[in-house]
Amino acid sequence: MSTQPVGNGRHRVVVIGSGFGGLFGTKHLARADVDVTLISKSTTHLFQPLLYQVATGILSVGEIAPATRLVLRKQKNARVLLGEVTDIDLAERTVTSVLLGESTVTPYDSLIVATGAQQSYFGNDQFATFAPGMKTIDDALELRGRILGSFEQAEVAQTQEERDRLLTFVVVGAGPTGVELAGQIAELSDRTLEGTFHNIDPRDARVILVEGAGAVLGPMGPKLGGKAQHRLESMGVEIQLNALVTDVDAHGVTVKDKDGTTRRIESACKVWSAGVQASPLGKMLADRSAGTEVDRAGRVVVEPDLTIKGHPNVFVVGDLMSVPDVPGQAQGAIQGATYAAKQIKAEVAGKQTPADRRQFKYFNKGSMATISRFSAVCQVGKLEFGGFVAWLAWLALHLYYLVGYRSRIITIIQWFVTFLGRGRGQMAATEQWIFARLALEAVYGDSEEGEEIVRGAAGRRPPGSSQANPTGNGVATPAENSGGDRKVG
């Protein structure tokens, strides 16, 4: 275990997380008389709202996930420490992080915790084996492999029943991510892949959007939700509302309708975008701060100044904080982190004390979601509109928040190629992208159980079984296809 040096006696700020909250909080302290240490288990700053475009071949990882060290290279008072935070000692004011088994203890005077949220399966974590979420780069690459692999497997399928299953894509959750992903899978099959296969027509793909509530984009209201639903349906997306997913396996999903009846949807490729759960660090902070609580999603119920009870130097921002009327979006994280940085700067400069702080006020700049090329919905205050103008506004906003001029220029080029033409520049997919997550689970868990997880995700039978069983994700492994009829993934 190593301990970071005390340094030059300046105020020490530790920021946990390199998302919107962590990065903007760090950058806002650039000219303050402080030393900033940003600790993250990822080497990149991930622009999460565009992950679905990586999953569907529009953008590359580099455009939405620049290296955090490069982003902060010119900020002289900031350094980046790679590692996963395993402990926060509020009494000793230290943060412990681990990288490849090596622990590092970093002391702090002020702490900003911005570790965000992860996918929630509402207590059914086993669903993740067959239906990855959309929260990380690994998720997006795995899903791209599953989507493209399903088309490849359908090309060599022996029966129409199996072909139909492989060409059925189920998206669970009709929030912004689900809507955007369903629209892009539909466009991928209808435009980009048209005419590229011999035995199948990709336009026959069936895209199903399943939502447990009664509306698409529910938080955005019936008007914009209705516009989004109408546009998706015009693209051929099947929308099933008031439908709760009760089970997910290698070959499909089980759905319970509003009347209590259950039914099956046979599908090889599934994606989960139905809920989020806060980082486990939220529960750790609450347990160690008397009187601090977490909500049902694990978010920390913070004080009016975004701190935890009894610790005015510990700020919780972004998706990890629970503040009424503040949505779990980039704007909430950016504004919360900026607010926290301002309080730290003012107190280091001797301009105020924690008792003088004004409470955090969130300014709602609106919300938007893209549905397809040339079509989006946008809500700014009481103004609601959709269509081409909303799509242009969506493009402009996302370009503005992308980090780096290079990323913006390349993204514009990729969008030009995709939306005005038919091609997509990021169509590579490998078996490793699909199975890497499951293989890691097998390594770190019980070996026999891990092997069964991988086999189950692929829809394969145990060794020694003579009956063929089609893969559950559209890609077969080399071990199973060592002969001349090897299937392409």
GROMACS .gro file of C-alpha atoms in nm:
model
  489
    1MET     CA    1   0.000   0.000   0.000
    2SER     CA    2   0.127   0.347  -0.086
    3THR     CA    3   0.030   0.681   0.061
    4GLN     CA    4   0.034   0.994  -0.149
    5PRO     CA    5   0.271   1.265  -0.019
    6VAL     CA    6   0.129   1.555   0.176
    7GLY     CA    7   0.259   1.799  -0.086
    8ASN     CA    8   0.321   2.173  -0.052
    9GLY     CA    9   0.060   2.246   0.213
   10ARG     CA   10  -0.201   2.375  -0.029
   11HIS     CA   11  -0.566   2.281   0.005
   12ARG     CA   12  -0.610   1.927  -0.130
   13VAL     CA   13  -0.918   1.842  -0.335
   14VAL     CA   14  -0.991   1.483  -0.433
   15VAL     CA   15  -1.244   1.422  -0.710
   16ILE     CA   16  -1.378   1.068  -0.758
   17GLY     CA   17  -1.507   0.991  -1.107
   18SER     CA   18  -1.416   1.115  -1.455
   19GLY     CA   19  -1.766   1.165  -1.594
   20PHE     CA   20  -1.935   1.500  -1.644
   21GLY     CA   21  -1.938   1.576  -1.271
   22GLY     CA   22  -1.578   1.477  -1.206
   23LEU     CA   23  -1.428   1.639  -1.514
   24PHE     CA   24  -1.617   1.968  -1.491
   25GLY     CA   25  -1.553   1.991  -1.118
   26THR     CA   26  -1.180   1.943  -1.177
   27LYS     CA   27  -1.161   2.191  -1.464
   28HIS     CA   28  -1.352   2.455  -1.268
   29LEU     CA   29  -1.076   2.443  -1.007
   30ALA     CA   30  -0.804   2.512  -1.265
   31ARG     CA   31  -0.717   2.860  -1.136
   32ALA     CA   32  -0.782   2.797  -0.769
   33ASP     CA   33  -0.506   2.781  -0.508
   34VAL     CA   34  -0.559   2.406  -0.461
   35ASP     CA   35  -0.410   2.075  -0.566
   36VAL     CA   36  -0.660   1.846  -0.735
   37THR     CA   37  -0.638   1.467  -0.762
   38LEU     CA   38  -0.893   1.303  -0.989
   39ILE     CA   39  -0.935   0.932  -0.913
   40SER     CA   40  -1.117   0.715  -1.166
   41LYS     CA   41  -1.134   0.346  -1.250
   42SER     CA   42  -1.152   0.445  -1.618
   43THR     CA   43  -0.879   0.613  -1.820
   44THR     CA   44  -1.132   0.814  -2.020
   45HIS     CA   45  -1.400   1.078  -1.991
   46LEU     CA   46  -1.706   0.905  -2.135
   47PHE     CA   47  -1.970   1.107  -2.320
   48GLN     CA   48  -2.241   0.862  -2.222
   49PRO     CA   49  -2.534   1.010  -2.423
   50LEU     CA   50  -2.364   0.900  -2.747
   51LEU     CA   51  -2.285   0.542  -2.644
   52TYR     CA   52  -2.572   0.410  -2.854
   53GLN     CA   53  -2.400   0.553  -3.164
   54VAL     CA   54  -2.091   0.346  -3.085
   55ALA     CA   55  -2.314   0.040  -3.044
   56THR     CA   56  -2.472   0.096  -3.387
   57GLY     CA   57  -2.156   0.177  -3.580
   58ILE     CA   58  -2.187   0.554  -3.624
   59LEU     CA   59  -1.905   0.678  -3.400
   60SER     CA   60  -1.583   0.528  -3.271
   61VAL     CA   61  -1.492   0.503  -2.905
   62GLY     CA   62  -1.224   0.770  -2.942
   63GLU     CA   63  -1.474   1.041  -3.035
   64ILE     CA   64  -1.685   0.999  -2.722
   65ALA     CA   65  -1.420   0.886  -2.474
   66PRO     CA   66  -1.101   1.097  -2.483
   67ALA     CA   67  -0.823   1.010  -2.240
   68THR     CA   68  -0.872   1.203  -1.916
   69ARG     CA   69  -0.498   1.263  -1.882
   70LEU     CA   70  -0.488   1.431  -2.221
   71VAL     CA   71  -0.793   1.643  -2.144
   72LEU     CA   72  -0.632   1.771  -1.823
   73ARG     CA   73  -0.274   1.784  -1.952
   74LYS     CA   74  -0.255   2.165  -1.942
   75GLN     CA   75  -0.412   2.199  -1.597
   76LYS     CA   76  -0.103   2.233  -1.380
   77ASN     CA   77  -0.278   2.189  -1.045
   78ALA     CA   78  -0.449   1.863  -1.145
   79ARG     CA   79  -0.328   1.505  -1.164
   80VAL     CA   80  -0.504   1.183  -1.258
   81LEU     CA   81  -0.487   0.864  -1.051
   82LEU     CA   82  -0.617   0.542  -1.204
   83GLY     CA   83  -0.785   0.302  -0.965
   84GLU     CA   84  -1.115   0.187  -0.820
   85VAL     CA   85  -1.211   0.355  -0.494
   86THR     CA   86  -1.273   0.094  -0.227
   87ASP     CA   87  -1.284   0.306   0.088
   88ILE     CA   88  -1.358   0.662   0.200
   89ASP     CA   89  -1.250   0.738   0.556
   90LEU     CA   90  -1.448   1.046   0.658
   91ALA     CA   91  -1.274   1.073   0.997
   92GLU     CA   92  -0.918   1.055   0.864
   93ARG     CA   93  -1.013   1.233   0.539
   94THR     CA   94  -0.855   0.976   0.308
   95VAL     CA   95  -0.960   0.792  -0.005
   96THR     CA   96  -0.828   0.442  -0.077
   97SER     CA   97  -0.811   0.324  -0.437
   98VAL     CA   98  -0.688  -0.005  -0.582
   99LEU     CA   99  -0.516  -0.071  -0.915
  100LEU     CA  100  -0.413  -0.429  -0.999
  101GLY     CA  101  -0.405  -0.521  -0.633
  102GLU     CA  102  -0.197  -0.221  -0.526
  103SER     CA  103  -0.372   0.011  -0.278
  104THR     CA  104  -0.313   0.386  -0.271
  105VAL     CA  105  -0.429   0.616   0.009
  106THR     CA  106  -0.490   0.977  -0.093
  107PRO     CA  107  -0.561   1.242   0.174
  108TYR     CA  108  -0.804   1.525   0.109
  109ASP     CA  109  -0.926   1.851   0.258
  110SER     CA  110  -1.228   1.868   0.028
  111LEU     CA  111  -1.391   1.577  -0.154
  112ILE     CA  112  -1.618   1.570  -0.460
  113VAL     CA  113  -1.779   1.230  -0.522
  114ALA     CA  114  -1.913   1.195  -0.876
  115THR     CA  115  -1.915   0.823  -0.947
  116GLY     CA  116  -2.247   0.826  -1.131
  117ALA     CA  117  -2.482   0.533  -1.179
  118GLN     CA  118  -2.489   0.189  -1.333
  119GLN     CA  119  -2.755  -0.019  -1.503
  120SER     CA  120  -3.031  -0.148  -1.275
  121TYR     CA  121  -3.210  -0.476  -1.339
  122PHE     CA  122  -3.445  -0.424  -1.045
  123GLY     CA  123  -3.309  -0.714  -0.848
  124ASN     CA  124  -3.272  -0.947  -1.147
  125ASP     CA  125  -2.901  -0.908  -1.210
  126GLN     CA  126  -2.894  -1.241  -1.393
  127PHE     CA  127  -3.063  -1.064  -1.686
  128ALA     CA  128  -2.732  -0.889  -1.758
  129THR     CA  129  -2.589  -1.213  -1.891
  130PHE     CA  130  -2.825  -1.200  -2.187
  131ALA     CA  131  -2.924  -0.831  -2.206
  132PRO     CA  132  -2.631  -0.590  -2.160
  133GLY     CA  133  -2.701  -0.236  -2.050
  134MET     CA  134  -2.580   0.085  -2.208
  135LYS     CA  135  -2.359   0.255  -1.950
  136THR     CA  136  -1.999   0.178  -2.046
  137ILE     CA  137  -1.774   0.145  -2.349
  138ASP     CA  138  -1.766  -0.229  -2.291
  139ASP     CA  139  -2.146  -0.236  -2.302
  140ALA     CA  140  -2.154  -0.054  -2.635
  141LEU     CA  141  -1.889  -0.275  -2.798
  142GLU     CA  142  -2.054  -0.590  -2.668
  143LEU     CA  143  -2.388  -0.479  -2.803
  144ARG     CA  144  -2.240  -0.391  -3.142
  145GLY     CA  145  -2.104  -0.744  -3.162
  146ARG     CA  146  -2.441  -0.889  -3.066
  147ILE     CA  147  -2.632  -0.679  -3.321
  148LEU     CA  148  -2.401  -0.744  -3.616
  149GLY     CA  149  -2.346  -1.105  -3.508
  150SER     CA  150  -2.721  -1.168  -3.518
  151PHE     CA  151  -2.735  -1.068  -3.884
  152GLU     CA  152  -2.432  -1.286  -3.964
  153GLN     CA  153  -2.584  -1.585  -3.786
  154ALA     CA  154  -2.918  -1.533  -3.960
  155GLU     CA  155  -2.739  -1.551  -4.295
  156VAL     CA  156  -2.639  -1.913  -4.226
  157ALA     CA  157  -2.943  -2.019  -4.020
  158GLN     CA  158  -3.096  -2.350  -4.130
  159THR     CA  159  -3.459  -2.281  -4.045
  160GLN     CA  160  -3.695  -1.989  -4.085
  161GLU     CA  161  -3.784  -2.009  -3.717
  162GLU     CA  162  -3.422  -1.962  -3.617
  163ARG     CA  163  -3.375  -1.687  -3.873
  164ASP     CA  164  -3.673  -1.499  -3.734
  165ARG     CA  165  -3.536  -1.526  -3.382
  166LEU     CA  166  -3.197  -1.395  -3.487
  167LEU     CA  167  -3.355  -1.102  -3.670
  168THR     CA  168  -3.567  -0.998  -3.371
  169PHE     CA  169  -3.415  -0.723  -3.155
  170VAL     CA  170  -3.571  -0.636  -2.820
  171VAL     CA  171  -3.497  -0.307  -2.644
  172VAL     CA  172  -3.626  -0.291  -2.287
  173GLY     CA  173  -3.713   0.060  -2.167
  174ALA     CA  174  -3.859   0.349  -2.367
  175GLY     CA  175  -3.657   0.630  -2.214
  176PRO     CA  176  -3.418   0.840  -2.426
  177THR     CA  177  -3.157   0.563  -2.454
  178GLY     CA  178  -3.411   0.299  -2.550
  179VAL     CA  179  -3.579   0.524  -2.806
  180GLU     CA  180  -3.250   0.628  -2.963
  181LEU     CA  181  -3.118   0.272  -2.976
  182ALA     CA  182  -3.437   0.125  -3.124
  183GLY     CA  183  -3.439   0.395  -3.392
  184GLN     CA  184  -3.077   0.333  -3.487
  185ILE     CA  185  -3.115  -0.047  -3.505
  186ALA     CA  186  -3.409   0.010  -3.740
  187GLU     CA  187  -3.205   0.248  -3.958
  188LEU     CA  188  -2.907   0.013  -3.954
  189SER     CA  189  -3.116  -0.272  -4.091
  190ASP     CA  190  -3.318  -0.062  -4.337
  191ARG     CA  191  -3.041   0.154  -4.484
  192THR     CA  192  -2.685   0.052  -4.403
  193LEU     CA  193  -2.718  -0.325  -4.436
  194GLU     CA  194  -2.965  -0.331  -4.724
  195GLY     CA  195  -2.834  -0.549  -5.006
  196THR     CA  196  -2.528  -0.672  -4.815
  197PHE     CA  197  -2.649  -1.029  -4.751
  198HIS     CA  198  -2.738  -1.310  -4.991
  199ASN     CA  199  -2.977  -1.532  -4.794
  200ILE     CA  200  -3.155  -1.270  -4.584
  201ASP     CA  201  -3.298  -0.924  -4.630
  202PRO     CA  202  -3.188  -0.713  -4.330
  203ARG     CA  203  -3.501  -0.502  -4.378
  204ASP     CA  204  -3.696  -0.800  -4.245
  205ALA     CA  205  -3.546  -0.736  -3.900
  206ARG     CA  206  -3.802  -0.688  -3.626
  207VAL     CA  207  -3.725  -0.420  -3.367
  208ILE     CA  208  -3.942  -0.429  -3.053
  209LEU     CA  209  -3.940  -0.157  -2.787
  210VAL     CA  210  -4.084  -0.286  -2.458
  211GLU     CA  211  -4.189  -0.041  -2.187
  212GLY     CA  212  -4.341  -0.123  -1.849
  213ALA     CA  213  -4.517   0.215  -1.823
  214GLY     CA  214  -4.791   0.344  -2.048
  215ALA     CA  215  -4.597   0.592  -2.258
  216VAL     CA  216  -4.282   0.646  -2.461
  217LEU     CA  217  -4.048   0.910  -2.311
  218GLY     CA  218  -4.286   0.946  -2.017
  219PRO     CA  219  -4.097   1.226  -1.833
  220MET     CA  220  -4.110   1.443  -2.145
  221GLY     CA  221  -4.490   1.446  -2.152
  222PRO     CA  222  -4.760   1.305  -2.380
  223LYS     CA  223  -4.701   1.546  -2.668
  224LEU     CA  224  -4.336   1.469  -2.728
  225GLY     CA  225  -4.380   1.106  -2.628
  226GLY     CA  226  -4.654   1.077  -2.887
  227LYS     CA  227  -4.434   1.233  -3.154
  228ALA     CA  228  -4.153   0.991  -3.074
  229GLN     CA  229  -4.387   0.693  -3.078
  230HIS     CA  230  -4.539   0.795  -3.412
  231ARG     CA  231  -4.197   0.837  -3.572
  232LEU     CA  232  -4.069   0.503  -3.442
  233GLU     CA  233  -4.380   0.322  -3.563
  234SER     CA  234  -4.344   0.481  -3.906
  235MET     CA  235  -3.994   0.326  -3.915
  236GLY     CA  236  -4.137  -0.017  -3.838
  237VAL     CA  237  -4.046  -0.033  -3.468
  238GLU     CA  238  -4.302  -0.229  -3.267
  239ILE     CA  239  -4.385  -0.051  -2.941
  240GLN     CA  240  -4.532  -0.256  -2.659
  241LEU     CA  241  -4.647  -0.046  -2.363
  242ASN     CA  242  -4.760  -0.161  -2.018
  243ALA     CA  243  -4.544  -0.468  -2.074
  244LEU     CA  244  -4.318  -0.579  -1.788
  245VAL     CA  245  -4.022  -0.803  -1.865
  246THR     CA  246  -4.027  -1.082  -1.607
  247ASP     CA  247  -3.754  -1.307  -1.745
  248VAL     CA  248  -3.465  -1.293  -1.990
  249ASP     CA  249  -3.274  -1.590  -2.123
  250ALA     CA  250  -3.051  -1.676  -2.418
  251HIS     CA  251  -3.340  -1.724  -2.656
  252GLY     CA  252  -3.576  -1.441  -2.570
  253VAL     CA  253  -3.773  -1.255  -2.306
  254THR     CA  254  -4.089  -1.325  -2.110
  255VAL     CA  255  -4.332  -1.034  -2.089
  256LYS     CA  256  -4.626  -0.977  -1.854
  257ASP     CA  257  -4.900  -0.755  -1.996
  258LYS     CA  258  -5.129  -0.520  -1.807
  259ASP     CA  259  -5.407  -0.780  -1.793
  260GLY     CA  260  -5.175  -1.025  -1.616
  261THR     CA  261  -5.114  -1.257  -1.909
  262THR     CA  262  -4.760  -1.361  -1.995
  263ARG     CA  263  -4.609  -1.428  -2.336
  264ARG     CA  264  -4.275  -1.499  -2.499
  265ILE     CA  265  -4.077  -1.296  -2.749
  266GLU     CA  266  -3.814  -1.510  -2.917
  267SER     CA  267  -3.506  -1.293  -2.969
  268ALA     CA  268  -3.131  -1.345  -2.993
  269CYS     CA  269  -3.025  -0.986  -2.927
  270LYS     CA  270  -3.161  -0.799  -2.627
  271VAL     CA  271  -3.054  -0.472  -2.466
  272TRP     CA  272  -3.158  -0.333  -2.128
  273SER     CA  273  -3.217   0.041  -2.081
  274ALA     CA  274  -3.495   0.030  -1.825
  275GLY     CA  275  -3.337   0.171  -1.509
  276VAL     CA  276  -3.032   0.296  -1.323
  277GLN     CA  277  -2.879   0.234  -0.983
  278ALA     CA  278  -2.631   0.462  -0.809
  279SER     CA  279  -2.271   0.368  -0.744
  280PRO     CA  280  -2.212   0.160  -0.426
  281LEU     CA  281  -2.006   0.448  -0.287
  282GLY     CA  282  -2.332   0.626  -0.212
  283LYS     CA  283  -2.431   0.360   0.040
  284MET     CA  284  -2.082   0.370   0.190
  285LEU     CA  285  -2.104   0.745   0.246
  286ALA     CA  286  -2.450   0.717   0.399
  287ASP     CA  287  -2.342   0.440   0.637
  288ARG     CA  288  -2.046   0.646   0.758
  289SER     CA  289  -2.229   0.975   0.794
  290ALA     CA  290  -2.483   0.976   1.077
  291GLY     CA  291  -2.824   1.083   0.949
  292THR     CA  292  -2.746   1.059   0.578
  293GLU     CA  293  -2.980   0.837   0.378
  294VAL     CA  294  -3.004   0.694   0.028
  295ASP     CA  295  -3.314   0.670  -0.189
  296ARG     CA  296  -3.451   0.359  -0.360
  297ALA     CA  297  -3.198   0.391  -0.642
  298GLY     CA  298  -2.907   0.419  -0.399
  299ARG     CA  299  -2.856   0.792  -0.451
  300VAL     CA  300  -2.740   1.000  -0.156
  301VAL     CA  301  -2.999   1.236  -0.008
  302VAL     CA  302  -2.772   1.539   0.025
  303GLU     CA  303  -2.799   1.864   0.217
  304PRO     CA  304  -2.905   2.186   0.036
  305ASP     CA  305  -2.537   2.255  -0.039
  306LEU     CA  306  -2.485   1.904  -0.187
  307THR     CA  307  -2.284   1.780   0.114
  308ILE     CA  308  -2.352   1.495   0.353
  309LYS     CA  309  -2.457   1.548   0.714
  310GLY     CA  310  -2.174   1.644   0.947
  311HIS     CA  311  -1.919   1.675   0.666
  312PRO     CA  312  -1.942   2.014   0.491
  313ASN     CA  313  -1.624   1.932   0.299
  314VAL     CA  314  -1.771   1.625   0.123
  315PHE     CA  315  -1.981   1.703  -0.184
  316VAL     CA  316  -2.189   1.445  -0.375
  317VAL     CA  317  -2.283   1.542  -0.732
  318GLY     CA  318  -2.424   1.399  -1.053
  319ASP     CA  319  -2.621   1.076  -1.069
  320LEU     CA  320  -2.504   0.988  -0.718
  321MET     CA  321  -2.695   1.277  -0.556
  322SER     CA  322  -3.066   1.277  -0.483
  323VAL     CA  323  -3.209   1.629  -0.518
  324PRO     CA  324  -3.578   1.696  -0.593
  325ASP     CA  325  -3.647   1.795  -0.955
  326VAL     CA  326  -3.288   1.737  -1.066
  327PRO     CA  327  -3.284   1.466  -1.337
  328GLY     CA  328  -3.005   1.217  -1.380
  329GLN     CA  329  -2.865   1.392  -1.684
  330ALA     CA  330  -2.539   1.557  -1.782
  331GLN     CA  331  -2.670   1.903  -1.695
  332GLY     CA  332  -2.741   1.803  -1.336
  333ALA     CA  333  -2.389   1.665  -1.297
  334ILE     CA  334  -2.223   1.967  -1.457
  335GLN     CA  335  -2.417   2.220  -1.253
  336GLY     CA  336  -2.368   2.028  -0.929
  337ALA     CA  337  -1.992   1.991  -0.981
  338THR     CA  338  -1.955   2.357  -1.080
  339TYR     CA  339  -2.145   2.461  -0.767
  340ALA     CA  340  -1.922   2.244  -0.546
  341ALA     CA  341  -1.605   2.383  -0.704
  342LYS     CA  342  -1.726   2.740  -0.649
  343GLN     CA  343  -1.782   2.673  -0.278
  344ILE     CA  344  -1.435   2.525  -0.241
  345LYS     CA  345  -1.271   2.817  -0.422
  346ALA     CA  346  -1.458   3.076  -0.215
  347GLU     CA  347  -1.364   2.911   0.113
  348VAL     CA  348  -0.999   2.859   0.019
  349ALA     CA  349  -0.985   3.231  -0.072
  350GLY     CA  350  -1.137   3.319   0.265
  351LYS     CA  351  -1.447   3.476   0.111
  352GLN     CA  352  -1.696   3.253   0.291
  353THR     CA  353  -1.742   2.969   0.538
  354PRO     CA  354  -1.964   2.661   0.497
  355ALA     CA  355  -2.229   2.840   0.705
  356ASP     CA  356  -2.244   3.119   0.445
  357ARG     CA  357  -2.321   2.892   0.148
  358ARG     CA  358  -2.628   2.951  -0.061
  359GLN     CA  359  -2.816   2.634  -0.142
  360PHE     CA  360  -2.773   2.468  -0.478
  361LYS     CA  361  -3.030   2.568  -0.738
  362TYR     CA  362  -3.073   2.367  -1.055
  363PHE     CA  363  -3.149   2.548  -1.378
  364ASN     CA  364  -3.342   2.322  -1.611
  365LYS     CA  365  -3.212   2.383  -1.963
  366GLY     CA  366  -3.451   2.130  -2.109
  367SER     CA  367  -3.419   1.778  -2.242
  368MET     CA  368  -3.412   1.617  -2.582
  369ALA     CA  369  -3.386   1.282  -2.753
  370THR     CA  370  -3.307   1.187  -3.109
  371ILE     CA  371  -3.526   0.926  -3.278
  372SER     CA  372  -3.375   0.886  -3.622
  373ARG     CA  373  -3.187   1.089  -3.878
  374PHE     CA  374  -3.357   1.427  -3.923
  375SER     CA  375  -3.597   1.362  -3.635
  376ALA     CA  376  -3.578   1.440  -3.263
  377VAL     CA  377  -3.791   1.582  -2.982
  378CYS     CA  378  -3.694   1.876  -2.764
  379GLN     CA  379  -3.832   2.034  -2.447
  380VAL     CA  380  -3.707   2.373  -2.328
  381GLY     CA  381  -3.916   2.514  -2.046
  382LYS     CA  382  -4.275   2.518  -2.169
  383LEU     CA  383  -4.164   2.501  -2.532
  384GLU     CA  384  -4.201   2.157  -2.689
  385PHE     CA  385  -4.118   2.078  -3.049
  386GLY     CA  386  -4.000   1.793  -3.265
  387GLY     CA  387  -3.881   1.706  -3.613
  388PHE     CA  388  -3.591   1.845  -3.813
  389VAL     CA  389  -3.540   2.163  -3.610
  390ALA     CA  390  -3.524   1.962  -3.288
  391TRP     CA  391  -3.274   1.727  -3.455
  392LEU     CA  392  -3.047   2.021  -3.547
  393ALA     CA  393  -3.070   2.148  -3.189
  394TRP     CA  394  -2.978   1.800  -3.064
  395LEU     CA  395  -2.673   1.790  -3.295
  396ALA     CA  396  -2.555   2.134  -3.186
  397LEU     CA  397  -2.590   2.063  -2.815
  398HIS     CA  398  -2.406   1.733  -2.827
  399LEU     CA  399  -2.125   1.880  -3.037
  400TYR     CA  400  -2.089   2.161  -2.784
  401TYR     CA  401  -2.036   1.923  -2.494
  402LEU     CA  402  -1.798   1.688  -2.675
  403VAL     CA  403  -1.447   1.739  -2.539
  404GLY     CA  404  -1.182   1.848  -2.789
  405TYR     CA  405  -1.189   2.004  -3.135
  406ARG     CA  406  -1.063   1.686  -3.297
  407SER     CA  407  -1.355   1.486  -3.158
  408ARG     CA  408  -1.601   1.747  -3.280
  409ILE     CA  409  -1.459   1.758  -3.633
  410ILE     CA  410  -1.446   1.381  -3.673
  411THR     CA  411  -1.796   1.346  -3.525
  412ILE     CA  412  -1.933   1.596  -3.778
  413ILE     CA  413  -1.773   1.397  -4.061
  414GLN     CA  414  -1.911   1.068  -3.931
  415TRP     CA  415  -2.258   1.217  -3.891
  416PHE     CA  416  -2.240   1.359  -4.243
  417VAL     CA  417  -2.152   1.018  -4.386
  418THR     CA  418  -2.417   0.835  -4.182
  419PHE     CA  419  -2.713   1.072  -4.204
  420LEU     CA  420  -2.673   1.192  -4.563
  421GLY     CA  421  -2.543   0.865  -4.699
  422ARG     CA  422  -2.598   0.502  -4.608
  423GLY     CA  423  -2.263   0.396  -4.475
  424ARG     CA  424  -2.133   0.370  -4.120
  425GLY     CA  425  -1.764   0.384  -4.047
  426GLN     CA  426  -1.749   0.170  -3.734
  427MET     CA  427  -1.887  -0.171  -3.827
  428ALA     CA  428  -1.613  -0.390  -3.684
  429ALA     CA  429  -1.719  -0.651  -3.428
  430THR     CA  430  -1.540  -0.946  -3.273
  431GLU     CA  431  -1.627  -1.244  -3.060
  432GLN     CA  432  -1.408  -1.111  -2.781
  433TRP     CA  433  -1.622  -0.801  -2.745
  434ILE     CA  434  -1.923  -1.024  -2.683
  435PHE     CA  435  -1.766  -1.275  -2.448
  436ALA     CA  436  -1.504  -1.067  -2.265
  437ARG     CA  437  -1.741  -0.954  -1.989
  438LEU     CA  438  -1.872  -1.305  -1.936
  439ALA     CA  439  -1.521  -1.451  -1.940
  440LEU     CA  440  -1.412  -1.208  -1.669
  441GLU     CA  441  -1.710  -1.313  -1.459
  442ALA     CA  442  -1.599  -1.671  -1.505
  443VAL     CA  443  -1.240  -1.590  -1.403
  444TYR     CA  444  -1.334  -1.398  -1.090
  445GLY     CA  445  -1.617  -1.630  -0.992
  446ASP     CA  446  -1.653  -2.004  -0.962
  447SER     CA  447  -1.493  -2.162  -1.269
  448GLU     CA  448  -1.766  -2.417  -1.333
  449GLU     CA  449  -2.041  -2.166  -1.273
  450GLY     CA  450  -1.859  -1.915  -1.494
  451GLU     CA  451  -1.839  -2.168  -1.776
  452GLU     CA  452  -2.211  -2.225  -1.752
  453ILE     CA  453  -2.271  -1.848  -1.766
  454VAL     CA  454  -2.077  -1.819  -2.091
  455ARG     CA  455  -2.246  -2.121  -2.241
  456GLY     CA  456  -2.588  -2.000  -2.134
  457ALA     CA  457  -2.532  -1.656  -2.284
  458ALA     CA  458  -2.439  -1.819  -2.611
  459GLY     CA  459  -2.742  -2.048  -2.601
  460ARG     CA  460  -2.522  -2.359  -2.613
  461ARG     CA  461  -2.568  -2.696  -2.453
  462PRO     CA  462  -2.317  -2.854  -2.211
  463PRO     CA  463  -2.022  -3.053  -2.352
  464GLY     CA  464  -2.114  -3.394  -2.487
  465SER     CA  465  -2.460  -3.294  -2.603
  466SER     CA  466  -2.526  -3.426  -2.952
  467GLN     CA  467  -2.810  -3.191  -3.031
  468ALA     CA  468  -2.715  -2.864  -3.195
  469ASN     CA  469  -2.826  -2.551  -3.022
  470PRO     CA  470  -2.812  -2.209  -3.189
  471THR     CA  471  -2.617  -1.933  -3.024
  472GLY     CA  472  -2.807  -1.682  -2.819
  473ASN     CA  473  -2.616  -1.380  -2.943
  474GLY     CA  474  -2.560  -1.449  -3.307
  475VAL     CA  475  -2.193  -1.545  -3.276
  476ALA     CA  476  -2.043  -1.889  -3.225
  477THR     CA  477  -1.710  -1.952  -3.054
  478PRO     CA  478  -1.414  -2.114  -3.232
  479ALA     CA  479  -1.428  -2.416  -3.002
  480GLU     CA  480  -1.774  -2.506  -3.117
  481ASN     CA  481  -1.710  -2.444  -3.486
  482SER     CA  482  -1.369  -2.593  -3.548
  483GLY     CA  483  -1.488  -2.775  -3.858
  484GLY     CA  484  -1.550  -2.657  -4.212
  485ASP     CA  485  -1.893  -2.511  -4.127
  486ARG     CA  486  -1.752  -2.250  -3.887
  487LYS     CA  487  -1.997  -1.964  -3.840
  488VAL     CA  488  -1.882  -1.609  -3.878
  489GLY     CA  489  -1.913  -1.370  -3.580
   0.00000   0.00000   0.00000
